[in-house]
Short mmCIF file of C-alpha atoms in Angstrom, two decimals:
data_model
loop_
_atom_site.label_atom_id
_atom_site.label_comp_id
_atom_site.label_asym_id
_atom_site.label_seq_id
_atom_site.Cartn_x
_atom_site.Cartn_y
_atom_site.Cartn_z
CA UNK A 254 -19.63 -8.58 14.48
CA UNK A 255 -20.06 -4.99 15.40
CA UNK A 256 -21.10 -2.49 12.75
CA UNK A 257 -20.70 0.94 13.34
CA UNK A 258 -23.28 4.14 12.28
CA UNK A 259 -23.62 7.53 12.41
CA UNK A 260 -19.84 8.49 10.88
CA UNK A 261 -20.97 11.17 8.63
CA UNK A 262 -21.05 13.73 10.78
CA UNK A 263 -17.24 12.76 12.30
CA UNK A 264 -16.35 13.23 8.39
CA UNK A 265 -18.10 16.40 7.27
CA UNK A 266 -17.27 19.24 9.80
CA UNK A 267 -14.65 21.56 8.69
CA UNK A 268 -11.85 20.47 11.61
CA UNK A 269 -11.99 17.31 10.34
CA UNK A 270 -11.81 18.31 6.57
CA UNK A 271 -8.80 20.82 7.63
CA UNK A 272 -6.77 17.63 9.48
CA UNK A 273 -7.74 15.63 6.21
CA UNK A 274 -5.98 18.86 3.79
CA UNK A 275 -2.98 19.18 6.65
CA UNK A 276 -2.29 15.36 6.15
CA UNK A 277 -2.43 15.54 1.93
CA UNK A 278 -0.32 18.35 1.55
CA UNK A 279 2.30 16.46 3.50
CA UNK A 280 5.89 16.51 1.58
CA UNK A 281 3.75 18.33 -1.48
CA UNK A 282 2.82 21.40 -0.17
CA UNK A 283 5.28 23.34 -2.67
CA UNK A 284 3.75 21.79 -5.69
CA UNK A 285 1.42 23.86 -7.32
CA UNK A 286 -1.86 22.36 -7.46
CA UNK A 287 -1.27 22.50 -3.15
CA UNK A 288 -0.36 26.26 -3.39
CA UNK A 289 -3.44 27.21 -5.41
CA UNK A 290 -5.56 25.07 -3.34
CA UNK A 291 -3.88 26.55 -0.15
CA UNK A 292 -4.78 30.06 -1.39
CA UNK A 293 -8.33 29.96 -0.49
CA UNK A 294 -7.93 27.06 1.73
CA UNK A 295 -11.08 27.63 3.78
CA UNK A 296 -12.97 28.27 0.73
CA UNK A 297 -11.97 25.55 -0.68
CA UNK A 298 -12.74 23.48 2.25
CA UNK A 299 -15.81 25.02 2.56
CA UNK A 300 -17.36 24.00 -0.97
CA UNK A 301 -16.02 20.10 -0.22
CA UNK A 302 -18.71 20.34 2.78
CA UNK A 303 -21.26 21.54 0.87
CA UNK A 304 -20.91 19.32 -1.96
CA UNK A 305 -20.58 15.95 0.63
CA UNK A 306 -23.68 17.16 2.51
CA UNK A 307 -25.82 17.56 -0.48
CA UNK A 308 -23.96 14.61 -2.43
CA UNK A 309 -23.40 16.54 -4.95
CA UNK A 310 -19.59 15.52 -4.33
CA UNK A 311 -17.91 13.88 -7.49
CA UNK A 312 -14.28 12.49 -8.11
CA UNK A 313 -12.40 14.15 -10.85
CA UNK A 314 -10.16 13.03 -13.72
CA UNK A 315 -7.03 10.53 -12.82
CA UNK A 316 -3.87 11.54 -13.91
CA UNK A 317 -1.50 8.73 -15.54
CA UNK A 318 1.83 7.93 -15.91
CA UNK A 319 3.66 4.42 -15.81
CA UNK A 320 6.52 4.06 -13.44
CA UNK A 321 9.02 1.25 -13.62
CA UNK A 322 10.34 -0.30 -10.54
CA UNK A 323 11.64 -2.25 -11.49
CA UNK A 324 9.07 -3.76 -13.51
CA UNK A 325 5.99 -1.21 -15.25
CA UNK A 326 3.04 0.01 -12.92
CA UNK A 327 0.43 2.05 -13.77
CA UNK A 328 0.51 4.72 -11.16
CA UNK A 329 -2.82 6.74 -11.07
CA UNK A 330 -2.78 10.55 -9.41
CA UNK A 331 -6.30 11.69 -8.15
CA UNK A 332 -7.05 15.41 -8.24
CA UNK A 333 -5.76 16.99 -4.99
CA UNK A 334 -9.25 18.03 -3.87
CA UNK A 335 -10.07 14.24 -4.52
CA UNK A 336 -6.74 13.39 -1.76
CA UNK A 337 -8.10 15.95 0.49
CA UNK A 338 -11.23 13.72 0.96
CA UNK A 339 -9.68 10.72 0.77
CA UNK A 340 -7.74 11.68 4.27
CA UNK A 341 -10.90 12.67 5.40
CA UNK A 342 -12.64 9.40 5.31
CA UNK A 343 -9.77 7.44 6.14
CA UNK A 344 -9.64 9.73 9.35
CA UNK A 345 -12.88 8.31 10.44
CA UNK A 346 -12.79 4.57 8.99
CA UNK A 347 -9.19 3.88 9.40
CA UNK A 348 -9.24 3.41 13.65
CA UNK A 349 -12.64 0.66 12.85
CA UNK A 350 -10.79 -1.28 10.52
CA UNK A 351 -7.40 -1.53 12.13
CA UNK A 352 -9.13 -3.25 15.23
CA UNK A 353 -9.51 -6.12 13.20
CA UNK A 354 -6.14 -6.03 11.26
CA UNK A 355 -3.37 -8.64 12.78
CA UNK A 356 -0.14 -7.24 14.09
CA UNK A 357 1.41 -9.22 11.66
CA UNK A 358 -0.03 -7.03 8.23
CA UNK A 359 2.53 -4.04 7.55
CA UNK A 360 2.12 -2.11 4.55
CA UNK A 361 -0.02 1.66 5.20
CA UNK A 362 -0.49 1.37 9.01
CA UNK A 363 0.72 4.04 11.43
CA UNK A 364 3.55 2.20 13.22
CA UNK A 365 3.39 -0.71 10.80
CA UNK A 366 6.12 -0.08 8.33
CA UNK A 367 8.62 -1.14 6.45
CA UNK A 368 11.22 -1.75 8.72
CA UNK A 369 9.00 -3.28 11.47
CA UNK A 370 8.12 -5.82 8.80
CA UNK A 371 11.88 -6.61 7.92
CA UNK A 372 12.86 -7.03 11.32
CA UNK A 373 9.37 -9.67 11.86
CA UNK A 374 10.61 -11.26 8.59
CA UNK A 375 14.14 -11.73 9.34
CA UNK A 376 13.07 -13.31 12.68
CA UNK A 377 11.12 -15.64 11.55
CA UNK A 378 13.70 -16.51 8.79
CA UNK A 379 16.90 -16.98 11.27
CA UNK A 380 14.49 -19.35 13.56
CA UNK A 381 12.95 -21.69 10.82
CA UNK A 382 14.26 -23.83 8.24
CA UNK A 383 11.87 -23.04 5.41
CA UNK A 384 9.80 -20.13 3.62
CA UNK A 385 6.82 -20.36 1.58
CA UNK A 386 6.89 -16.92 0.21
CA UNK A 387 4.10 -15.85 -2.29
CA UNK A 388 2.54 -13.03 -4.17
CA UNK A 389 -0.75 -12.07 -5.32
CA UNK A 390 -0.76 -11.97 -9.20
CA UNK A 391 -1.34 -8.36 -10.15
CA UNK A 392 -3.22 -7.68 -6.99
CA UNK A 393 -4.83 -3.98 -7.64
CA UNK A 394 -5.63 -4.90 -10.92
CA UNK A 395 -7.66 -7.35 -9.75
CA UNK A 396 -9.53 -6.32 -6.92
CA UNK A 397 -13.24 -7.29 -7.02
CA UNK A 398 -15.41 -3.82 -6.57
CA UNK A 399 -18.72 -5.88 -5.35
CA UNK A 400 -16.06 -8.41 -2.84
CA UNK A 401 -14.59 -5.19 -1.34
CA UNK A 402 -17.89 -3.15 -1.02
CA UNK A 403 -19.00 -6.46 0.99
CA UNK A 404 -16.37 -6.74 3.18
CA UNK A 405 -16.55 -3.04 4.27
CA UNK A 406 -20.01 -3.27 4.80
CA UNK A 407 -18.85 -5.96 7.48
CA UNK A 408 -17.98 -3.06 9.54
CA UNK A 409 -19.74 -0.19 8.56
CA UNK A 410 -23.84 0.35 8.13
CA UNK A 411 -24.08 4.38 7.75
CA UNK A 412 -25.38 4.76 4.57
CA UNK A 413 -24.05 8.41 3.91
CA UNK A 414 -20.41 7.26 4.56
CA UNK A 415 -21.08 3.95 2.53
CA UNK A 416 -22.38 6.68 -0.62
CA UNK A 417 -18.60 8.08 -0.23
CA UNK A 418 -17.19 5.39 -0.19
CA UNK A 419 -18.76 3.50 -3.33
CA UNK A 420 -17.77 7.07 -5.02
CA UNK A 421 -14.67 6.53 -4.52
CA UNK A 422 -14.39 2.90 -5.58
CA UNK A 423 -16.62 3.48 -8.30
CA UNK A 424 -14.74 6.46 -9.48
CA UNK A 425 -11.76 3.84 -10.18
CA UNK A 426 -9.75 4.22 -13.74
CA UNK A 427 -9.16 1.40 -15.63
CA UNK A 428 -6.06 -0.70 -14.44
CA UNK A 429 -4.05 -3.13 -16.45
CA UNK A 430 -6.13 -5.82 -18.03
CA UNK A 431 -6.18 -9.09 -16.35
CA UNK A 432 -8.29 -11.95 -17.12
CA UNK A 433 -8.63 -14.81 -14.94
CA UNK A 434 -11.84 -17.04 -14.25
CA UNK A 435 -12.82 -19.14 -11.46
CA UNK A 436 -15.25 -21.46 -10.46
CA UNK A 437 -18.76 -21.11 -11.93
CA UNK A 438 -17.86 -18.03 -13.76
CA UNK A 439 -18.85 -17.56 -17.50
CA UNK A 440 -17.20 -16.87 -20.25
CA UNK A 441 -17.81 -13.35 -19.84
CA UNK A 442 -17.90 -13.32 -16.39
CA UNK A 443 -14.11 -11.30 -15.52
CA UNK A 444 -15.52 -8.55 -18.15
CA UNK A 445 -18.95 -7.96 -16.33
CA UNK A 446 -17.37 -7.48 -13.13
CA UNK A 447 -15.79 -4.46 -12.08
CA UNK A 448 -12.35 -4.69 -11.00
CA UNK A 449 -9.65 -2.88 -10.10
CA UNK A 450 -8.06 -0.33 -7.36
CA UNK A 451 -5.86 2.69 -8.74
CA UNK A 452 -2.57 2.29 -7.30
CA UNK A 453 -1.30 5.81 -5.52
CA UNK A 454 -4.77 6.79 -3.71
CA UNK A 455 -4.73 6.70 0.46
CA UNK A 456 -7.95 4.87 0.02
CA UNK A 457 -7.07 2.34 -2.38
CA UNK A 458 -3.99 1.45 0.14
CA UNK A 459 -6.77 1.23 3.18
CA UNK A 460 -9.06 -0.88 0.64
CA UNK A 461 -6.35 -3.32 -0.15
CA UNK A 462 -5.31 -3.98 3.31
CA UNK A 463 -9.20 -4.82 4.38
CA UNK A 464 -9.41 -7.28 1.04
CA UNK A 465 -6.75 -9.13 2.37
CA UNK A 466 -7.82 -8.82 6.09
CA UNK A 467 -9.61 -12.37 5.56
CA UNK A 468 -6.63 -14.38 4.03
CA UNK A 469 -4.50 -13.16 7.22
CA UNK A 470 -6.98 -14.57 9.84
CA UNK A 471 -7.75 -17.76 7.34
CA UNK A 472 -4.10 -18.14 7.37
CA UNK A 473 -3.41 -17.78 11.48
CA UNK A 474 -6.79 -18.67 12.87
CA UNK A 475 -8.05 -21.90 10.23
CA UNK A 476 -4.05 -22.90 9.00
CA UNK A 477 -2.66 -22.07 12.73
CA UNK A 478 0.50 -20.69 10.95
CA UNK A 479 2.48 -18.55 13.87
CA UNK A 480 5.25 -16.98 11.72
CA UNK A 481 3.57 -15.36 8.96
CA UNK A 482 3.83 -11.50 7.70
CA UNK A 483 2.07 -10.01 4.92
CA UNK A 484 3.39 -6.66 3.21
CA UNK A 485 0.59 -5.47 0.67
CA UNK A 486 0.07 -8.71 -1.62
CA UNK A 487 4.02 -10.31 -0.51
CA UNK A 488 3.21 -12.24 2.20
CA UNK A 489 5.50 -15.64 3.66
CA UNK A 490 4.69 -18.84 5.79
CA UNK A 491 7.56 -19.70 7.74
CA UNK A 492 7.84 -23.28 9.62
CA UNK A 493 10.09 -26.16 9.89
CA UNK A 494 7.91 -28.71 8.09
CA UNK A 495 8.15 -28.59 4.73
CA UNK A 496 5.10 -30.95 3.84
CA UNK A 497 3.00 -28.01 5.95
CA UNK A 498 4.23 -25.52 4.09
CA UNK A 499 3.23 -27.37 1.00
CA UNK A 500 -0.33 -27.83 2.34
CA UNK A 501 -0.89 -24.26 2.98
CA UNK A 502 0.29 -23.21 -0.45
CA UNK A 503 -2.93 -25.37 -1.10
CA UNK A 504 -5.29 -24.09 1.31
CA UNK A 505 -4.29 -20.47 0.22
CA UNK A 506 -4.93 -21.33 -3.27
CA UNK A 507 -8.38 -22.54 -2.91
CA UNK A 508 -9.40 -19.47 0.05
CA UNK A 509 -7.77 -17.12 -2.62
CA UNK A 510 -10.70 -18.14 -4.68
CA UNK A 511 -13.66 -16.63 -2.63
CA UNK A 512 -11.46 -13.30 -3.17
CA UNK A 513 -11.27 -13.66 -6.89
CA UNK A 514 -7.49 -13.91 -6.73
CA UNK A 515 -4.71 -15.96 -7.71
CA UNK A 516 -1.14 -16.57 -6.27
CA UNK A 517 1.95 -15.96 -9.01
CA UNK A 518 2.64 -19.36 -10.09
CA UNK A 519 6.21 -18.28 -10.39
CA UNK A 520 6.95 -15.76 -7.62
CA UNK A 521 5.36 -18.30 -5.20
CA UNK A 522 7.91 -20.90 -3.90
CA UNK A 523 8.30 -23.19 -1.41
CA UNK A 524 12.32 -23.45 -0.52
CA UNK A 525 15.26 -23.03 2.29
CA UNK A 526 15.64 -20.60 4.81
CA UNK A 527 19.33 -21.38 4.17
CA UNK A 528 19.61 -19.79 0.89
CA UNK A 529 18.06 -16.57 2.08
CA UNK A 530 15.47 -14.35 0.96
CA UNK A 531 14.41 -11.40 -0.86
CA UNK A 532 11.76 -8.95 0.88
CA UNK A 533 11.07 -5.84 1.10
CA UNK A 534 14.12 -4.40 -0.92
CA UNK A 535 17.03 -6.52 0.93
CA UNK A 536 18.52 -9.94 0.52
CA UNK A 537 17.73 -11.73 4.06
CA UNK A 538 20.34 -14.53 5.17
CA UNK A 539 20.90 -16.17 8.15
CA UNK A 540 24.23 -13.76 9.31
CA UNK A 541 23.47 -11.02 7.14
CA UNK A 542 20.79 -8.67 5.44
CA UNK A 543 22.28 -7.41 2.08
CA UNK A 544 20.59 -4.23 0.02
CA UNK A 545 19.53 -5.74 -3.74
CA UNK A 546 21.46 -4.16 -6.52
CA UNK A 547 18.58 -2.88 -8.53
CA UNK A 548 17.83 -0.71 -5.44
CA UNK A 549 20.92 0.32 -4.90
CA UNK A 550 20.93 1.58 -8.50
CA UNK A 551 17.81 3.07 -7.58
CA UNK A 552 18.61 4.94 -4.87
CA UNK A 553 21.68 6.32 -7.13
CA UNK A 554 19.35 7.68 -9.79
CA UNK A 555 16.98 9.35 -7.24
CA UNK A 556 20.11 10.93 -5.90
CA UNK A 557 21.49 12.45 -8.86
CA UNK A 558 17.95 13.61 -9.43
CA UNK A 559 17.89 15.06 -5.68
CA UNK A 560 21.12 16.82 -7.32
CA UNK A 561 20.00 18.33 -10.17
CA UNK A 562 16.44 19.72 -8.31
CA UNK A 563 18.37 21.54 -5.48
CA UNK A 564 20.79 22.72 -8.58
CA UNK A 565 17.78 24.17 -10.47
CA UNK A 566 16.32 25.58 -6.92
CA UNK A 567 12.95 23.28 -7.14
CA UNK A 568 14.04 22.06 -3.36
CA UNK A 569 16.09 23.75 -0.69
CA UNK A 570 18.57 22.04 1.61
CA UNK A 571 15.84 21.18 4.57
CA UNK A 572 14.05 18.77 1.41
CA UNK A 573 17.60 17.80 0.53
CA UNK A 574 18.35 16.94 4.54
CA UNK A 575 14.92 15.11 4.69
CA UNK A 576 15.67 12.38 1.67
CA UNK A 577 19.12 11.78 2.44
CA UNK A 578 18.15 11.16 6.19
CA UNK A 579 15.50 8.94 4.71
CA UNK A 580 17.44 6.81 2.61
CA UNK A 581 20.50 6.10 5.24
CA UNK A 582 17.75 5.25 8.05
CA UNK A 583 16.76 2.94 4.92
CA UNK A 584 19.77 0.91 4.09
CA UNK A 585 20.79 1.28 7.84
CA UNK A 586 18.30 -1.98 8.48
CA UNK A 587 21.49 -3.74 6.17
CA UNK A 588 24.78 -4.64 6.42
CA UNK A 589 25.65 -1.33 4.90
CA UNK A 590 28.36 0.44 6.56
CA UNK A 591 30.71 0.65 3.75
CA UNK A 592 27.91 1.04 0.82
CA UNK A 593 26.68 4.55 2.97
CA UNK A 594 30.05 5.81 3.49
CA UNK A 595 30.74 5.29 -0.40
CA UNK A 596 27.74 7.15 -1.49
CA UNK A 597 27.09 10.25 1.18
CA UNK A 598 30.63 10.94 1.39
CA UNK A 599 30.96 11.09 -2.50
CA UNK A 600 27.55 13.22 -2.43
CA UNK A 601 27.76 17.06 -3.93
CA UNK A 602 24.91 19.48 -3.69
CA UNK A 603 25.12 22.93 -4.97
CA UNK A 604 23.37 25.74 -7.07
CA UNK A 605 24.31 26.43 -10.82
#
């Protein structure tokens, strides 16, 4: 397996550090931590470069906040600084590790996205008779720090970018408890070892994609599954062989355990294509693709909040164009005619 060298000096210069700011700033650039950073942009810049070169660099404070949606995450918000540096390792890093990514992995790749994942999913439903469709209980919260520092170290042997990037992992806030043990482990064992990605950072989006890099080949190379897709920790077997399916729910279960990681034992089933499915925010069936009701719902709150910003003047009507352009090319991957023409023609946006 090739391991690459001699990235540090792709990540340090200032063009690459002025892409990486370019890229955070994206759909933020009005907020106000952007705005003072974009002030003295070049200074700013500037003093990131010198504190990388002479590792001097350190990641600041988290900010907190739980969001429910539906159910209560911890979302974590690194410094922008912080962001600005994340893009500019990911610049570098990214292109290495999606060589080895399979076509069939979705979530935070360039061209790789939502809907490309829905359509894969609701092919592979419509030509097979049954779904083994899992999830990875509380994935980021569990993510070994010593597993993932291996695993990228499969790829990449520059010791200046590997200093970043243990930084950055190391530099992790602490995530919702979880306790689980495995095999040879200690009573104290889940408490000694580091765990845990904060969920909202480019980075920890890149990490969790390579930690789960191995369980996609295991699963098509080793379990020779051909309909599979993976979406962050949801992932689904497809197949018309139930007893298969069955087997690999087994096989998964015992790989899962070189990763530290367990399956939900309820959110993991084995059952009929026939009955549809639930992914990605829709209801898959055989003749139609229906939008859940708790996103609908959703999408209503975030539009009477759309509302009320352009109302108080905290976004003008190009921001306003943007989300509701967003949201139809959403629920246009449904059966949704009627539901869009109820809710954009009802839609009223003005100043108070």
């Amino acid at each position: 397996m090739k391991r690459y060298g001699n990235l540090w000096q792709k990540i340090i210069p200032f063009e690459n550090l002025y892409s990486a700011a370019k890229k955070a700033q994206k759909g933020k650039r009005y907020r106000d931590n952007v705005l003072d950073f974009n002030y003295n942009l070049a200074t700013e810049l500037f003093k990131i470069q010198q504190e990388l070169t002479n590792k001097t660099y350190q990641p600041g404070q988290y900010r907190t906040f739980h969001l429910r949606d539906p159910k209560s995450r911890l979302i974590s918000a690194a410094p922008y600084r912080d962001r600005v540096v994340h893009h500019a390792l990911c610049n570098i890093i990214v292109p290495i590790f999606e060589k080895t990514f399979i076509c069939d992995s979705y979530a935070n790749r360039e061209g790789y996205g939502t809907h490309r994942a829905l359509r894969r999913f609701t092919d592979f439903l419509r030509t097979h008779t049954c779904i083994l469709q899992c999830d990875i209980k509380k994935y980021f919260p569990s993510i070994d720090h010593q597993i993932l520092k291996q695993l990228i170290r499969r790829k990449i042997k520059c010791q200046d970018t590997l200093w970043l990037i243990d930084k950055i992992i190391d530099n992790s806030n602490p995530q919702e408890p979880t306790i689980q043990y495995f095999p040879n482990d200690t009573l104290l064992t889940p408490i000694e070892r580091k765990q845990g990605l904060p969920i909202g950072n480019l980075t920890s989006q890149f990490f969790a994609n390579i930690y789960l890099n191995p369980l996609d080949h295991f699963i098509k190379e080793q379990l020779k599954c051909k309909a599979y897709v993976r979406y962050v920790d949801d992932f689904a077997l497809f197949s018309s062989d139930p007893d298969y399916l069955k087997d690999c729910r087994q096989q998964i279960e015992n790989f899962l355990i070189s990763l530290r990681l367990k399956i939900h034992p309820v959110k993991s089933q084995l059952f009929s294509t026939n009955i549809g499915a639930t992914f990605l925010g829709f209801r898959i069936f055989h003749h139609k693709i229906r939008v859940r009701n708790q996103n609908i719902h959703r999408g209503r709150r975030r539009l009477k909040q759309l509302q009320k910003d352009f109302a108080q003047g905290k976004i003008n009507v190009s921001d306003v164009i943007t989300s509701l352009n967003s949201w139809n090319a959403h629920l246009e991957h449904g059966d949704t005619w009627q539901l869009r023409q109820q809710i954009f023609t009802s839609l009223l946006f003005k100043r108070d």
